PDB file of C-alpha atoms in Angstrom:
ATOM      1  CA  UNK A   1     -40.795 -51.728   6.839  1.00 36.00           C
ATOM      2  CA  UNK A   2     -42.342 -51.003  10.211  1.00 38.00           C
ATOM      3  CA  UNK A   3     -42.087 -47.406  11.377  1.00 39.00           C
ATOM      4  CA  UNK A   4     -39.299 -46.605  13.767  1.00 42.00           C
ATOM      5  CA  UNK A   5     -40.279 -45.662  17.257  1.00 45.00           C
ATOM      6  CA  UNK A   6     -38.902 -42.824  19.363  1.00 45.00           C
ATOM      7  CA  UNK A   7     -35.186 -42.557  20.026  1.00 53.00           C
ATOM      8  CA  UNK A   8     -33.993 -45.593  21.932  1.00 56.00           C
ATOM      9  CA  UNK A   9     -36.740 -47.959  20.794  1.00 49.00           C
ATOM     10  CA  UNK A  10     -36.071 -51.232  19.013  1.00 45.00           C
ATOM     11  CA  UNK A  11     -36.889 -51.312  15.296  1.00 44.00           C
ATOM     12  CA  UNK A  12     -36.671 -54.231  12.849  1.00 39.00           C
ATOM     13  CA  UNK A  13     -33.167 -55.090  11.623  1.00 40.00           C
ATOM     14  CA  UNK A  14     -34.117 -54.635   7.966  1.00 42.00           C
ATOM     15  CA  UNK A  15     -32.154 -52.938   5.176  1.00 39.00           C
ATOM     16  CA  UNK A  16     -32.657 -49.211   5.649  1.00 41.00           C
ATOM     17  CA  UNK A  17     -33.198 -46.538   3.043  1.00 42.00           C
ATOM     18  CA  UNK A  18     -30.689 -44.388   4.909  1.00 50.00           C
ATOM     19  CA  UNK A  19     -27.772 -46.727   4.154  1.00 48.00           C
ATOM     20  CA  UNK A  20     -25.232 -44.675   2.224  1.00 55.00           C
ATOM     21  CA  UNK A  21     -24.431 -46.435  -1.095  1.00 54.00           C
ATOM     22  CA  UNK A  22     -21.100 -44.790  -1.890  1.00 84.00           C
ATOM     23  CA  UNK A  23     -18.906 -46.779   0.496  1.00 95.00           C
ATOM     24  CA  UNK A  24     -17.005 -49.820  -0.777  1.00 95.00           C
ATOM     25  CA  UNK A  25     -15.277 -51.092   2.383  1.00 96.00           C
ATOM     26  CA  UNK A  26     -17.938 -50.412   5.011  1.00 97.00           C
ATOM     27  CA  UNK A  27     -21.680 -50.463   5.588  1.00 97.00           C
ATOM     28  CA  UNK A  28     -23.104 -47.374   7.258  1.00 97.00           C
ATOM     29  CA  UNK A  29     -26.630 -47.489   8.644  1.00 97.00           C
ATOM     30  CA  UNK A  30     -28.491 -44.941  10.715  1.00 97.00           C
ATOM     31  CA  UNK A  31     -31.242 -45.989  13.122  1.00 95.00           C
ATOM     32  CA  UNK A  32     -30.209 -49.617  12.700  1.00 95.00           C
ATOM     33  CA  UNK A  33     -32.024 -51.843  15.207  1.00 95.00           C
ATOM     34  CA  UNK A  34     -32.376 -48.956  17.693  1.00 97.00           C
ATOM     35  CA  UNK A  35     -33.700 -45.518  16.799  1.00 97.00           C
ATOM     36  CA  UNK A  36     -30.833 -43.097  17.410  1.00 98.00           C
ATOM     37  CA  UNK A  37     -28.039 -45.635  16.843  1.00 98.00           C
ATOM     38  CA  UNK A  38     -25.707 -45.580  13.833  1.00 98.00           C
ATOM     39  CA  UNK A  39     -23.796 -48.712  12.838  1.00 98.00           C
ATOM     40  CA  UNK A  40     -20.461 -48.645  11.009  1.00 97.00           C
ATOM     41  CA  UNK A  41     -19.538 -52.139   9.799  1.00 98.00           C
ATOM     42  CA  UNK A  42     -16.186 -53.003   8.239  1.00 98.00           C
ATOM     43  CA  UNK A  43     -17.252 -55.081   5.244  1.00 98.00           C
ATOM     44  CA  UNK A  44     -14.141 -57.015   4.217  1.00 97.00           C
ATOM     45  CA  UNK A  45     -14.923 -60.490   5.599  1.00 97.00           C
ATOM     46  CA  UNK A  46     -12.729 -62.199   2.985  1.00 96.00           C
ATOM     47  CA  UNK A  47      -9.683 -60.754   4.791  1.00 95.00           C
ATOM     48  CA  UNK A  48     -11.178 -60.984   8.301  1.00 97.00           C
ATOM     49  CA  UNK A  49     -12.213 -57.325   8.043  1.00 97.00           C
ATOM     50  CA  UNK A  50      -8.611 -56.136   7.888  1.00 95.00           C
ATOM     51  CA  UNK A  51      -8.507 -52.460   6.981  1.00 94.00           C
ATOM     52  CA  UNK A  52      -6.584 -50.327   4.523  1.00 92.00           C
ATOM     53  CA  UNK A  53      -6.161 -46.575   4.460  1.00 89.00           C
ATOM     54  CA  UNK A  54      -9.253 -46.429   2.270  1.00 91.00           C
ATOM     55  CA  UNK A  55     -11.262 -48.396   4.846  1.00 94.00           C
ATOM     56  CA  UNK A  56     -10.221 -46.048   7.643  1.00 92.00           C
ATOM     57  CA  UNK A  57     -11.061 -43.015   5.533  1.00 92.00           C
ATOM     58  CA  UNK A  58     -14.552 -44.360   4.884  1.00 94.00           C
ATOM     59  CA  UNK A  59     -15.002 -45.146   8.576  1.00 94.00           C
ATOM     60  CA  UNK A  60     -13.991 -41.613   9.487  1.00 93.00           C
ATOM     61  CA  UNK A  61     -16.469 -40.154   7.001  1.00 94.00           C
ATOM     62  CA  UNK A  62     -19.286 -42.275   8.415  1.00 95.00           C
ATOM     63  CA  UNK A  63     -18.424 -41.537  12.041  1.00 95.00           C
ATOM     64  CA  UNK A  64     -18.172 -37.815  11.342  1.00 94.00           C
ATOM     65  CA  UNK A  65     -21.568 -37.908   9.642  1.00 95.00           C
ATOM     66  CA  UNK A  66     -23.107 -39.690  12.634  1.00 96.00           C
ATOM     67  CA  UNK A  67     -21.501 -37.241  15.036  1.00 95.00           C
ATOM     68  CA  UNK A  68     -22.963 -34.303  13.123  1.00 95.00           C
ATOM     69  CA  UNK A  69     -26.473 -35.790  13.024  1.00 96.00           C
ATOM     70  CA  UNK A  70     -28.608 -34.523  15.900  1.00 96.00           C
ATOM     71  CA  UNK A  71     -30.841 -37.601  15.626  1.00 97.00           C
ATOM     72  CA  UNK A  72     -27.937 -39.973  16.327  1.00 98.00           C
ATOM     73  CA  UNK A  73     -26.882 -40.457  19.938  1.00 98.00           C
ATOM     74  CA  UNK A  74     -24.648 -43.539  19.860  1.00 98.00           C
ATOM     75  CA  UNK A  75     -22.379 -45.236  17.307  1.00 98.00           C
ATOM     76  CA  UNK A  76     -21.693 -48.973  16.993  1.00 98.00           C
ATOM     77  CA  UNK A  77     -18.493 -50.214  15.320  1.00 98.00           C
ATOM     78  CA  UNK A  78     -18.343 -53.843  14.183  1.00 98.00           C
ATOM     79  CA  UNK A  79     -17.164 -56.244  11.479  1.00 98.00           C
ATOM     80  CA  UNK A  80     -19.122 -58.185   8.879  1.00 98.00           C
ATOM     81  CA  UNK A  81     -19.718 -61.891   9.391  1.00 96.00           C
ATOM     82  CA  UNK A  82     -19.167 -64.064  12.449  1.00 93.00           C
ATOM     83  CA  UNK A  83     -15.448 -64.755  12.236  1.00 96.00           C
ATOM     84  CA  UNK A  84     -13.758 -61.421  12.875  1.00 98.00           C
ATOM     85  CA  UNK A  85     -14.403 -57.982  14.292  1.00 98.00           C
ATOM     86  CA  UNK A  86     -11.219 -56.713  12.632  1.00 97.00           C
ATOM     87  CA  UNK A  87      -7.850 -58.362  12.008  1.00 95.00           C
ATOM     88  CA  UNK A  88      -5.997 -55.043  11.942  1.00 90.00           C
ATOM     89  CA  UNK A  89      -4.209 -53.551   8.974  1.00 86.00           C
ATOM     90  CA  UNK A  90      -4.249 -55.428   5.683  1.00 87.00           C
ATOM     91  CA  UNK A  91      -0.708 -56.803   5.348  1.00 80.00           C
ATOM     92  CA  UNK A  92      -0.386 -55.766   1.699  1.00 83.00           C
ATOM     93  CA  UNK A  93      -1.352 -52.213   2.579  1.00 77.00           C
ATOM     94  CA  UNK A  94       1.049 -52.112   5.549  1.00 73.00           C
ATOM     95  CA  UNK A  95       3.890 -53.335   3.357  1.00 72.00           C
ATOM     96  CA  UNK A  96       3.144 -50.601   0.842  1.00 76.00           C
ATOM     97  CA  UNK A  97       3.062 -47.937   3.557  1.00 69.00           C
ATOM     98  CA  UNK A  98       6.428 -49.083   4.907  1.00 66.00           C
ATOM     99  CA  UNK A  99       8.000 -49.196   1.440  1.00 68.00           C
ATOM    100  CA  UNK A 100       6.880 -45.672   0.654  1.00 65.00           C
ATOM    101  CA  UNK A 101       7.783 -44.345   4.104  1.00 58.00           C
ATOM    102  CA  UNK A 102       7.386 -40.655   4.852  1.00 46.00           C
ATOM    103  CA  UNK A 103       7.112 -39.905   1.120  1.00 42.00           C
ATOM    104  CA  UNK A 104       4.028 -42.073   0.812  1.00 47.00           C
ATOM    105  CA  UNK A 105       0.347 -41.213   1.172  1.00 51.00           C
ATOM    106  CA  UNK A 106      -0.795 -38.779   3.837  1.00 52.00           C
ATOM    107  CA  UNK A 107      -1.381 -40.449   7.227  1.00 57.00           C
ATOM    108  CA  UNK A 108      -4.892 -41.684   7.957  1.00 68.00           C
ATOM    109  CA  UNK A 109      -6.735 -41.733  11.257  1.00 71.00           C
ATOM    110  CA  UNK A 110      -5.930 -45.215  12.654  1.00 70.00           C
ATOM    111  CA  UNK A 111      -9.230 -45.312  14.503  1.00 73.00           C
ATOM    112  CA  UNK A 112     -11.582 -44.134  11.815  1.00 67.00           C
ATOM    113  CA  UNK A 113     -12.642 -40.988  13.648  1.00 82.00           C
ATOM    114  CA  UNK A 114     -13.964 -42.628  16.809  1.00 86.00           C
ATOM    115  CA  UNK A 115     -11.661 -40.663  19.127  1.00 82.00           C
ATOM    116  CA  UNK A 116     -12.733 -37.262  17.859  1.00 85.00           C
ATOM    117  CA  UNK A 117     -16.419 -38.122  18.063  1.00 92.00           C
ATOM    118  CA  UNK A 118     -18.025 -36.687  21.177  1.00 94.00           C
ATOM    119  CA  UNK A 119     -20.843 -39.235  21.137  1.00 97.00           C
ATOM    120  CA  UNK A 120     -20.579 -42.663  22.803  1.00 98.00           C
ATOM    121  CA  UNK A 121     -18.989 -45.361  20.644  1.00 98.00           C
ATOM    122  CA  UNK A 122     -19.599 -49.072  21.262  1.00 98.00           C
ATOM    123  CA  UNK A 123     -17.354 -51.764  19.785  1.00 98.00           C
ATOM    124  CA  UNK A 124     -19.427 -54.854  18.975  1.00 99.00           C
ATOM    125  CA  UNK A 125     -16.737 -57.553  18.936  1.00 99.00           C
ATOM    126  CA  UNK A 126     -18.091 -60.587  17.128  1.00 98.00           C
ATOM    127  CA  UNK A 127     -14.827 -62.510  16.630  1.00 98.00           C
ATOM    128  CA  UNK A 128     -11.110 -61.826  16.301  1.00 98.00           C
ATOM    129  CA  UNK A 129      -9.951 -58.356  17.377  1.00 98.00           C
ATOM    130  CA  UNK A 130      -6.274 -58.433  16.458  1.00 96.00           C
ATOM    131  CA  UNK A 131      -3.656 -55.721  16.025  1.00 92.00           C
ATOM    132  CA  UNK A 132      -5.358 -52.589  14.767  1.00 91.00           C
ATOM    133  CA  UNK A 133      -8.675 -54.329  15.372  1.00 95.00           C
ATOM    134  CA  UNK A 134      -7.827 -54.518  19.049  1.00 96.00           C
ATOM    135  CA  UNK A 135      -6.980 -50.790  18.913  1.00 91.00           C
ATOM    136  CA  UNK A 136     -10.461 -50.068  17.578  1.00 94.00           C
ATOM    137  CA  UNK A 137     -12.002 -52.131  20.358  1.00 96.00           C
ATOM    138  CA  UNK A 138     -10.087 -50.576  23.236  1.00 94.00           C
ATOM    139  CA  UNK A 139     -10.367 -47.004  21.963  1.00 93.00           C
ATOM    140  CA  UNK A 140     -14.148 -47.337  21.806  1.00 96.00           C
ATOM    141  CA  UNK A 141     -15.932 -46.057  24.894  1.00 96.00           C
ATOM    142  CA  UNK A 142     -17.534 -49.435  25.514  1.00 98.00           C
ATOM    143  CA  UNK A 143     -16.696 -52.920  24.246  1.00 99.00           C
ATOM    144  CA  UNK A 144     -19.303 -55.676  24.129  1.00 99.00           C
ATOM    145  CA  UNK A 145     -17.888 -59.061  23.135  1.00 99.00           C
ATOM    146  CA  UNK A 146     -19.245 -62.370  21.955  1.00 99.00           C
ATOM    147  CA  UNK A 147     -17.994 -65.326  23.963  1.00 98.00           C
ATOM    148  CA  UNK A 148     -16.242 -66.363  20.730  1.00 98.00           C
ATOM    149  CA  UNK A 149     -14.125 -63.197  20.616  1.00 99.00           C
ATOM    150  CA  UNK A 150     -10.325 -63.284  20.749  1.00 98.00           C
ATOM    151  CA  UNK A 151      -8.083 -60.294  21.472  1.00 98.00           C
ATOM    152  CA  UNK A 152      -4.401 -59.874  20.639  1.00 97.00           C
ATOM    153  CA  UNK A 153      -1.598 -57.589  19.534  1.00 94.00           C
ATOM    154  CA  UNK A 154       0.861 -58.943  16.989  1.00 90.00           C
ATOM    155  CA  UNK A 155       3.179 -56.031  16.166  1.00 81.00           C
ATOM    156  CA  UNK A 156       6.514 -57.257  17.608  1.00 80.00           C
ATOM    157  CA  UNK A 157       5.830 -60.782  16.329  1.00 81.00           C
ATOM    158  CA  UNK A 158       5.349 -59.781  12.684  1.00 76.00           C
ATOM    159  CA  UNK A 159       7.244 -56.492  12.508  1.00 72.00           C
ATOM    160  CA  UNK A 160       4.138 -54.335  12.188  1.00 69.00           C
ATOM    161  CA  UNK A 161       4.866 -51.015  13.917  1.00 64.00           C
ATOM    162  CA  UNK A 162       2.665 -49.180  16.382  1.00 68.00           C
ATOM    163  CA  UNK A 163       3.766 -46.359  18.616  1.00 61.00           C
ATOM    164  CA  UNK A 164       2.875 -43.398  20.772  1.00 70.00           C
ATOM    165  CA  UNK A 165      -0.569 -43.046  22.218  1.00 75.00           C
ATOM    166  CA  UNK A 166      -1.829 -46.031  20.202  1.00 80.00           C
ATOM    167  CA  UNK A 167       0.250 -48.110  22.600  1.00 86.00           C
ATOM    168  CA  UNK A 168       0.216 -46.109  25.812  1.00 84.00           C
ATOM    169  CA  UNK A 169      -3.554 -45.569  25.867  1.00 87.00           C
ATOM    170  CA  UNK A 170      -3.967 -49.240  26.725  1.00 92.00           C
ATOM    171  CA  UNK A 171      -2.392 -48.546  30.124  1.00 91.00           C
ATOM    172  CA  UNK A 172      -5.483 -46.464  30.946  1.00 89.00           C
ATOM    173  CA  UNK A 173      -7.642 -49.478  30.127  1.00 93.00           C
ATOM    174  CA  UNK A 174      -5.859 -52.435  31.746  1.00 96.00           C
ATOM    175  CA  UNK A 175      -2.924 -50.945  33.684  1.00 95.00           C
ATOM    176  CA  UNK A 176       0.736 -50.610  32.731  1.00 95.00           C
ATOM    177  CA  UNK A 177       1.892 -54.152  33.542  1.00 97.00           C
ATOM    178  CA  UNK A 178      -0.905 -55.848  31.635  1.00 97.00           C
ATOM    179  CA  UNK A 179      -0.597 -53.430  28.720  1.00 95.00           C
ATOM    180  CA  UNK A 180       3.100 -54.265  28.345  1.00 95.00           C
ATOM    181  CA  UNK A 181       2.281 -57.970  28.475  1.00 97.00           C
ATOM    182  CA  UNK A 182      -0.335 -57.596  25.750  1.00 96.00           C
ATOM    183  CA  UNK A 183       1.902 -55.536  23.505  1.00 93.00           C
ATOM    184  CA  UNK A 184       5.272 -57.214  24.017  1.00 93.00           C
ATOM    185  CA  UNK A 185       4.343 -60.893  24.342  1.00 95.00           C
ATOM    186  CA  UNK A 186       1.637 -60.935  21.644  1.00 94.00           C
ATOM    187  CA  UNK A 187      -0.482 -63.512  23.460  1.00 97.00           C
ATOM    188  CA  UNK A 188      -4.071 -64.258  22.564  1.00 98.00           C
ATOM    189  CA  UNK A 189      -6.806 -63.675  25.122  1.00 99.00           C
ATOM    190  CA  UNK A 190     -10.294 -65.116  25.272  1.00 99.00           C
ATOM    191  CA  UNK A 191     -13.339 -62.933  25.800  1.00 99.00           C
ATOM    192  CA  UNK A 192     -13.525 -63.973  29.455  1.00 98.00           C
ATOM    193  CA  UNK A 193      -9.842 -63.158  29.983  1.00 99.00           C
ATOM    194  CA  UNK A 194     -10.432 -59.781  28.352  1.00 98.00           C
ATOM    195  CA  UNK A 195     -13.356 -59.168  30.695  1.00 99.00           C
ATOM    196  CA  UNK A 196     -11.287 -60.063  33.752  1.00 98.00           C
ATOM    197  CA  UNK A 197      -8.570 -57.534  32.828  1.00 98.00           C
ATOM    198  CA  UNK A 198     -11.038 -54.754  31.986  1.00 98.00           C
ATOM    199  CA  UNK A 199     -10.460 -54.829  28.233  1.00 98.00           C
ATOM    200  CA  UNK A 200     -14.193 -55.312  27.613  1.00 98.00           C
ATOM    201  CA  UNK A 201     -17.354 -54.296  29.458  1.00 99.00           C
ATOM    202  CA  UNK A 202     -19.471 -57.390  28.896  1.00 99.00           C
ATOM    203  CA  UNK A 203     -19.300 -60.873  27.387  1.00 99.00           C
ATOM    204  CA  UNK A 204     -22.427 -62.615  26.154  1.00 99.00           C
ATOM    205  CA  UNK A 205     -23.317 -65.765  24.194  1.00 98.00           C
ATOM    206  CA  UNK A 206     -22.783 -65.135  20.498  1.00 98.00           C
ATOM    207  CA  UNK A 207     -26.481 -65.364  19.691  1.00 98.00           C
ATOM    208  CA  UNK A 208     -27.241 -62.628  22.264  1.00 98.00           C
ATOM    209  CA  UNK A 209     -24.614 -60.151  21.067  1.00 98.00           C
ATOM    210  CA  UNK A 210     -26.981 -57.882  19.149  1.00 98.00           C
ATOM    211  CA  UNK A 211     -29.520 -57.956  21.962  1.00 98.00           C
ATOM    212  CA  UNK A 212     -26.863 -56.830  24.445  1.00 99.00           C
ATOM    213  CA  UNK A 213     -25.590 -54.074  22.158  1.00 99.00           C
ATOM    214  CA  UNK A 214     -29.168 -52.859  21.681  1.00 98.00           C
ATOM    215  CA  UNK A 215     -29.625 -52.676  25.453  1.00 98.00           C
ATOM    216  CA  UNK A 216     -26.465 -50.587  25.902  1.00 99.00           C
ATOM    217  CA  UNK A 217     -27.548 -48.281  23.084  1.00 98.00           C
ATOM    218  CA  UNK A 218     -30.954 -47.778  24.632  1.00 98.00           C
ATOM    219  CA  UNK A 219     -29.470 -47.045  28.046  1.00 98.00           C
ATOM    220  CA  UNK A 220     -27.038 -44.473  26.640  1.00 98.00           C
ATOM    221  CA  UNK A 221     -29.753 -42.814  24.573  1.00 98.00           C
ATOM    222  CA  UNK A 222     -31.716 -42.125  27.748  1.00 98.00           C
ATOM    223  CA  UNK A 223     -28.846 -39.994  29.099  1.00 98.00           C
ATOM    224  CA  UNK A 224     -28.165 -36.295  28.540  1.00 97.00           C
ATOM    225  CA  UNK A 225     -26.198 -35.907  25.264  1.00 96.00           C
ATOM    226  CA  UNK A 226     -24.543 -32.764  26.583  1.00 96.00           C
ATOM    227  CA  UNK A 227     -23.356 -34.480  29.748  1.00 97.00           C
ATOM    228  CA  UNK A 228     -21.990 -37.413  27.755  1.00 97.00           C
ATOM    229  CA  UNK A 229     -20.117 -35.024  25.466  1.00 95.00           C
ATOM    230  CA  UNK A 230     -18.527 -33.237  28.425  1.00 95.00           C
ATOM    231  CA  UNK A 231     -17.550 -36.551  30.002  1.00 95.00           C
ATOM    232  CA  UNK A 232     -15.882 -37.746  26.791  1.00 92.00           C
ATOM    233  CA  UNK A 233     -13.950 -34.498  26.504  1.00 90.00           C
ATOM    234  CA  UNK A 234     -12.849 -34.840  30.131  1.00 91.00           C
ATOM    235  CA  UNK A 235     -11.586 -38.397  29.665  1.00 88.00           C
ATOM    236  CA  UNK A 236      -9.611 -37.322  26.595  1.00 84.00           C
ATOM    237  CA  UNK A 237      -7.442 -35.015  28.700  1.00 83.00           C
ATOM    238  CA  UNK A 238      -5.678 -38.144  30.010  1.00 75.00           C
ATOM    239  CA  UNK A 239      -3.859 -38.803  26.748  1.00 72.00           C
ATOM    240  CA  UNK A 240      -4.329 -35.718  24.583  1.00 70.00           C
ATOM    241  CA  UNK A 241      -0.789 -34.346  25.217  1.00 68.00           C
ATOM    242  CA  UNK A 242       0.794 -37.565  23.930  1.00 68.00           C
ATOM    243  CA  UNK A 243      -1.547 -37.662  20.966  1.00 66.00           C
ATOM    244  CA  UNK A 244      -0.299 -34.234  19.881  1.00 65.00           C
ATOM    245  CA  UNK A 245       3.187 -35.713  19.392  1.00 61.00           C
ATOM    246  CA  UNK A 246       1.967 -38.669  17.332  1.00 58.00           C
ATOM    247  CA  UNK A 247       3.532 -37.384  14.102  1.00 53.00           C
ATOM    248  CA  UNK A 248       7.000 -37.926  15.596  1.00 51.00           C
ATOM    249  CA  UNK A 249       6.153 -41.473  16.655  1.00 51.00           C
ATOM    250  CA  UNK A 250       4.712 -42.160  13.205  1.00 51.00           C
ATOM    251  CA  UNK A 251       8.032 -41.355  11.518  1.00 46.00           C
ATOM    252  CA  UNK A 252       9.859 -43.708  13.886  1.00 47.00           C
ATOM    253  CA  UNK A 253       7.327 -46.455  13.193  1.00 50.00           C
ATOM    254  CA  UNK A 254       8.011 -46.254   9.470  1.00 47.00           C
ATOM    255  CA  UNK A 255      11.637 -47.182  10.197  1.00 50.00           C
ATOM    256  CA  UNK A 256      10.581 -50.566  11.607  1.00 51.00           C
ATOM    257  CA  UNK A 257      11.548 -53.849   9.950  1.00 53.00           C
ATOM    258  CA  UNK A 258       9.330 -54.903   7.022  1.00 52.00           C
ATOM    259  CA  UNK A 259       5.991 -56.447   7.896  1.00 49.00           C
ATOM    260  CA  UNK A 260       6.008 -60.257   7.958  1.00 52.00           C
ATOM    261  CA  UNK A 261       2.822 -61.530   6.252  1.00 50.00           C
ATOM    262  CA  UNK A 262       2.891 -64.743   8.307  1.00 49.00           C
ATOM    263  CA  UNK A 263       0.680 -64.549  11.389  1.00 49.00           C
TER     264      UNK A 263
END
C-alpha cells in the first residue's frame, strides 16, 4: 500500500489495516481515500442497506470513534453497492419493535450518532434513500448524490411511524410546505428534484460520486476544526428543544398501526 499523504490528500482506495473487524452490519474505515476522512458504510446490500437496531448501534460506535480521533476531520456515511444508500428500517425489525412496544428493547439512536458528532458529516447517496435512509441523508451536514439517487418518505403509506424532530427537522432543510409534501404524500424524488428543493448539495454522474465526495472532504479538512465544531453546535440550537422531548413522541409512535411490509 502506498503511504498516505498529509491530512486532506488523496490516498489509494485499498483495504486498510485500520478497518475494525468486529462490526457485522457496517464497514468502518479511517483515512479511506482521503487522509483525515472516516467512512461508515452500511453493509446490508441484500436488503438495500435497511438497518436494524444493531446496525444503528454499530454506526453510533463507529461515528463516536471517529469523532474522538484527533486525526479524523470529516465522516462519510454511505451504503454498500450501487443500488441503495439506505432503504430505512428493516421491516422485520420494525414489526418486532412495534409488537414489543414500550416494554421492548431500549431505544436506539435513529441516526447512528451523526447528530451528536461535532465534526462534519457527509452523506454519500449512491442510490435509494428511503424512509430512515432519507433521515440519515438530510440529517447529515452535507449530502452528495449520484444522478441515480432517489429520495422518499414512506411512513404514512406503510404504517411505519416517525415523529418529533425526525419529522420537523426537514422543515429547516426544504421549508415547511415541501417538508409536509414529502412526509404526507410519500412521493419519490429524483436527485435533480432533490437538488432543486435543497435536499442535497450536489448531484454528479454516478461514476464521479467518489471523486466529488473526496473533493468535499479535502475542502472541509482545510478549515479550522474548532470553527467547524462551533458552527455545528450553533446550528443544533434550531431543533435541540424539540429533540429533548423525543421520548414522548417515541411512545406515541409505538401506538401506530402495524408496519405493512409491502412497499
